Short mmCIF file of C-alpha atoms in Angstrom, two decimals:
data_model
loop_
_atom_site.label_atom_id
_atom_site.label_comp_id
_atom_site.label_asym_id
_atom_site.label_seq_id
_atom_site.Cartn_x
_atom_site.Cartn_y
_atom_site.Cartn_z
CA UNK R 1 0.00 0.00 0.00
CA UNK R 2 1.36 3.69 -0.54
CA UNK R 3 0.04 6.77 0.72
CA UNK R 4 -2.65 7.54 -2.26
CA UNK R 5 -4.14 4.19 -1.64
CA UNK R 6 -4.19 4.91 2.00
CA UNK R 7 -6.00 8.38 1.51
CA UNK R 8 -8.07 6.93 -0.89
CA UNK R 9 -9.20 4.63 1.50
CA UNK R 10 -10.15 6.68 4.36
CA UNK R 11 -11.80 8.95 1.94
CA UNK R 12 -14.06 6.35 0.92
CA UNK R 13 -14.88 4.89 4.18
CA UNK R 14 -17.31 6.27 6.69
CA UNK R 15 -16.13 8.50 9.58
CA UNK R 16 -15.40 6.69 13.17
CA UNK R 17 -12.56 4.71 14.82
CA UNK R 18 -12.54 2.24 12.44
CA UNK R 19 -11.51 4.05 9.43
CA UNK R 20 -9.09 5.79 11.98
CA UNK R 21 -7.58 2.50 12.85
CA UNK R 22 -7.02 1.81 9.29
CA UNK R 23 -4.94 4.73 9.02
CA UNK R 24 -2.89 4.34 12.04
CA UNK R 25 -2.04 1.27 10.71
CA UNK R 26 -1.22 2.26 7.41
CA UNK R 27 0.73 5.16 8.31
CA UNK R 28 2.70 3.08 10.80
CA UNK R 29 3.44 0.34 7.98
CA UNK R 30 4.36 3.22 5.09
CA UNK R 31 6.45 4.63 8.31
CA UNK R 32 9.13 1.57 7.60
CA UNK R 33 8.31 1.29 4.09
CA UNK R 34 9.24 4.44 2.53
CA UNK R 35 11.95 6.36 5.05
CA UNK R 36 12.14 9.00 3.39
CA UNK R 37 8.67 10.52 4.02
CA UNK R 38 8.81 8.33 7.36
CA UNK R 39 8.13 11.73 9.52
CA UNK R 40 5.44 12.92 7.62
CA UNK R 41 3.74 9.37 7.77
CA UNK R 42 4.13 9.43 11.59
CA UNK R 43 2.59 12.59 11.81
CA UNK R 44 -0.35 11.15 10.31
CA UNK R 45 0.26 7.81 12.60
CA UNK R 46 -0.32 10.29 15.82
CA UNK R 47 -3.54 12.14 14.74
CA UNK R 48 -5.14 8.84 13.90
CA UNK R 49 -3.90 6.76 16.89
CA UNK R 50 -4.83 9.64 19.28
CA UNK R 51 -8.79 9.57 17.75
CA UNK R 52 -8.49 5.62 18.09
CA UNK R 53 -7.50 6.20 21.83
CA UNK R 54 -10.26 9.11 22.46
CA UNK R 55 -13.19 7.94 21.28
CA UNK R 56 -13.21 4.10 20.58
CA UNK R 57 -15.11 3.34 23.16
CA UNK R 58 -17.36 6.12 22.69
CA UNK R 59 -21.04 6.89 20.79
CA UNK R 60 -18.98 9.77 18.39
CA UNK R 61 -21.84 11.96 17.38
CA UNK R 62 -21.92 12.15 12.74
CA UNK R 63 -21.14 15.77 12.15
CA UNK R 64 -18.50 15.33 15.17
CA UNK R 65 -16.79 12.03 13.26
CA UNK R 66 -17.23 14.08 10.01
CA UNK R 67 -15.40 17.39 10.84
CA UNK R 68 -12.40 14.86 11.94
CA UNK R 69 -12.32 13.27 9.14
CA UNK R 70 -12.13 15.91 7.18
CA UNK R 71 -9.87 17.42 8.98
CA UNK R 72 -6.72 14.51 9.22
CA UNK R 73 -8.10 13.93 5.28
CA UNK R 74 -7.32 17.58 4.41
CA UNK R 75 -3.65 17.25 6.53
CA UNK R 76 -3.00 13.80 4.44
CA UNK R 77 -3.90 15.51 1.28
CA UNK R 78 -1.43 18.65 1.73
CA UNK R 79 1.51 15.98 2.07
CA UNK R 80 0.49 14.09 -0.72
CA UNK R 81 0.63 17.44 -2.82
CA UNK R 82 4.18 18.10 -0.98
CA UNK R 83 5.03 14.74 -2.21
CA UNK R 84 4.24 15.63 -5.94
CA UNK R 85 7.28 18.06 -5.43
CA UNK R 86 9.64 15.72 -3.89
CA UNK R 87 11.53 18.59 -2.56
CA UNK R 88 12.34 18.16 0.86
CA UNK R 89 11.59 21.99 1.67
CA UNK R 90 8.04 21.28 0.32
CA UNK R 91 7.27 18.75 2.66
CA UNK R 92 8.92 20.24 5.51
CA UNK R 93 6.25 22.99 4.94
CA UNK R 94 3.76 21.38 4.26
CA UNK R 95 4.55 19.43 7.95
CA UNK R 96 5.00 22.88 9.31
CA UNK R 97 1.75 23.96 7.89
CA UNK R 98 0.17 20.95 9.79
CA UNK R 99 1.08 21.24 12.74
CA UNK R 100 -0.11 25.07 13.11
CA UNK R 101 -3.18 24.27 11.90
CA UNK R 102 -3.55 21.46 14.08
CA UNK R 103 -2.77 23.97 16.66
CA UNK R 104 -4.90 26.36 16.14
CA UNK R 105 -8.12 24.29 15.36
CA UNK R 106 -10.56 22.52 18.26
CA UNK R 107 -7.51 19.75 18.98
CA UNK R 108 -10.17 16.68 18.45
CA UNK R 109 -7.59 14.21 18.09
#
């Protein structure tokens, strides 16, 4: 599996832990895989194993599961464009990028 599938994936499954898991998983996997994105794929690898540790055992209302989904799906997406680039200063920005947004938004996972 590489990252695309991996995105594609989550995009096409339905918001909740389980789709989470799947990308914790993946992210961990492409994390030993491909080195040389391995930081960017652990970023990934946190955001989804913190929602997996959160809420699993919790009734996650829709829109709530939605907006987090959408969120890690837009982070996963900006790396994937940083990718396109392969230039390390690309994807160090885009990881930058990231991480202040992740900052500054409601910190659900």
């Amino acid at each position: 599996m590489n990252f695309n599938d991996l995105i594609q994936r989550f995009a096409a499954q339905a918001p909740g832990t389980d789709s989470f898991l799947k990308v914790k998983e993946g992210a961990l996997a492409l994390v030993s895989s491909d080195s040389r994105h391995a930081a960017a794929y652990f970023l990934i690898y946190g955001f989804a194993r913190s929602y997996v540790i959160l809420y699993e055992d919790q009734g996650i209302d829709p829109a709530f599961a939605e907006t987090a989904k959408s969120q890690l799906l837009s982070y996963m997406t900006r790396l994937q464009e940083a990718f396109k680039s392969d230039a390390p200063a690309d994807i160090v920005d885009a990881m930058n990028w990231i991480v202040l947004d992740y900052g500054l938004s409601g910190k659900i996972f």
